[in-house]
Amino acid sequence: MRMVFRWFGEGNDTVTLEQIRQIPGVEGIVWALHDIPAGEEWPLERIVAFREQAVQAGFHHEVVESVNVHEDIKLGRPTRDQYISNYIRTLEKLGQNDVKVVCYNFMPIFDWLRTDLHKELEDGSTALFFEKSRIEGIDPFELVRRINENSSLTMPGWEPERLEHLTALFEAYAHVTEEDLWENLAYFLEAVIPAAERSGIRMAIHPDDPPWSVFGLPRIITSQAHLRRLLALYDSPANGITLCSGSLGANPNHDIISMIHEFKDRIPFAHIRNVRVSANGDFIETSHRTQDGTVHIAGIVQAYHDVGFTGYVRPDHGRHLWGEQCRPGYGLYDRALGIMYLWGLWDALTQSRAQHNNPTYHVESTLTEFVHPKESIL
Ligand code: DNO
């Protein structure tokens, strides 16, 4: 697995590239031009500038999350062709600049959804929380307003400009069924996947979060069967999945380990995180450790190891720890702890497999050079 870390950009993140540099085994930054509205073409000079910034800090920039899909594409409106052309031109520029994976989602209007951004856990840390009984009673306008009030940084998926068109969008989606959404996704993929193939990019759809319909809006990337259907829409390695254990894990009936075995060749990007689902269907995000939630993270890492996974992996949402003031779900500390847990599992599996064949095997050191202390005490 190739470890990467999501970063929202200078002035748009409380974590710095220097801090990320000190987390063991992180090779790349997962990025996006968050200020470019969905549907617009990304300017080449901005892509080049980010690439240089990442490389200077010692990272690659091979994974983008996300190039967002304009609502007119999801709605199947006649204007979609223009937005699809813009999308393709963005992919071409990203491909020319060595981007290998583009994550996106096909959720109508809203991206991820929670009722609380800072719910307290037993240990005093806080985390994102979804209270099932409350969600349907919440006015979506109120939710967008509250989410933005609760964070000083713009939340991707919850940009205030979405509020402007919310009523019109809800009216438009009132006539869109799940089957319509499938058709509109197929139309999008027919146009975009050949362009991604030409550009050396693998598209990786993110599952819906949570994986069921909310506010009466259709949602389709919600289960193993639906992921299978998605892959069959366009049979190409460039039509892939961002397998997010947290999004799918919000439904405890999902067998993520079986998904890894079934879709192994079509998962260029994995999000690994844990959630704890209660009997009433509420869920809270927890530490990555298997025992802290209801998602079998150790089994998931083992499945990736078993299939010889060489794709990109990022730890996903973490708790807010030790008083850290950060973007909800995207602090430094818990994601860094998550990475060490994932590496711990991975290295132990590598060690035990290799030792099975060669009893003196040990995991190779990556230390290439000893850095001299600035001031010597001797
Ligand atoms: C939330 C993220 C999602 C994800 C998009 C991908 O934190 O996992 O917002 O980036 O759904 O397009």
XYZ file of N, CA and C and ligand atoms in Angstrom, residues 6 65-66 103-105 107 111-112 206 271 314 316-317 330, ligand 1:
57
model
N -4.530 13.491 3.132
C -5.324 14.568 2.525
C -4.933 15.919 3.126
N -8.530 14.473 -4.822
C -9.845 14.239 -4.190
C -10.421 15.593 -3.857
N -11.373 16.014 -4.604
C -12.090 15.410 -5.718
C -12.126 16.409 -6.878
N -10.494 10.969 -7.505
C -11.640 10.544 -6.706
C -12.792 11.515 -6.988
N -14.005 10.996 -7.015
C -15.186 11.842 -7.219
C -16.365 11.126 -6.588
N -17.503 11.804 -6.527
C -18.702 11.110 -6.042
C -19.883 11.503 -6.893
N -23.164 11.816 -5.513
C -24.269 12.022 -4.566
C -25.015 13.302 -4.925
N -22.787 15.932 -0.089
C -21.732 14.921 -0.031
C -21.975 14.180 1.293
N -20.987 13.989 2.111
C -21.134 13.311 3.399
C -22.132 14.066 4.288
N -16.363 7.533 -5.025
C -16.467 7.386 -3.570
C -17.888 6.920 -3.231
N -9.815 4.415 1.328
C -9.925 5.217 2.549
C -10.137 4.219 3.680
N -5.359 6.177 2.253
C -5.212 7.237 3.240
C -6.012 6.908 4.477
N -8.588 7.956 7.191
C -9.668 8.900 6.926
C -10.012 9.603 8.219
N -11.151 10.249 8.230
C -11.546 11.069 9.378
C -10.978 10.527 10.684
N -10.515 16.211 10.245
C -9.235 16.253 9.528
C -8.107 16.886 10.342
C -15.357 13.359 3.484
C -14.866 12.737 2.266
C -15.790 13.002 1.108
C -15.099 12.648 -0.186
C -15.952 12.851 -1.393
C -15.265 12.318 -2.614
O -14.611 13.667 4.334
O -14.590 11.400 2.403
O -16.140 14.352 1.099
O -13.973 13.443 -0.335
O -17.172 12.247 -1.273
O -15.767 12.939 -3.739
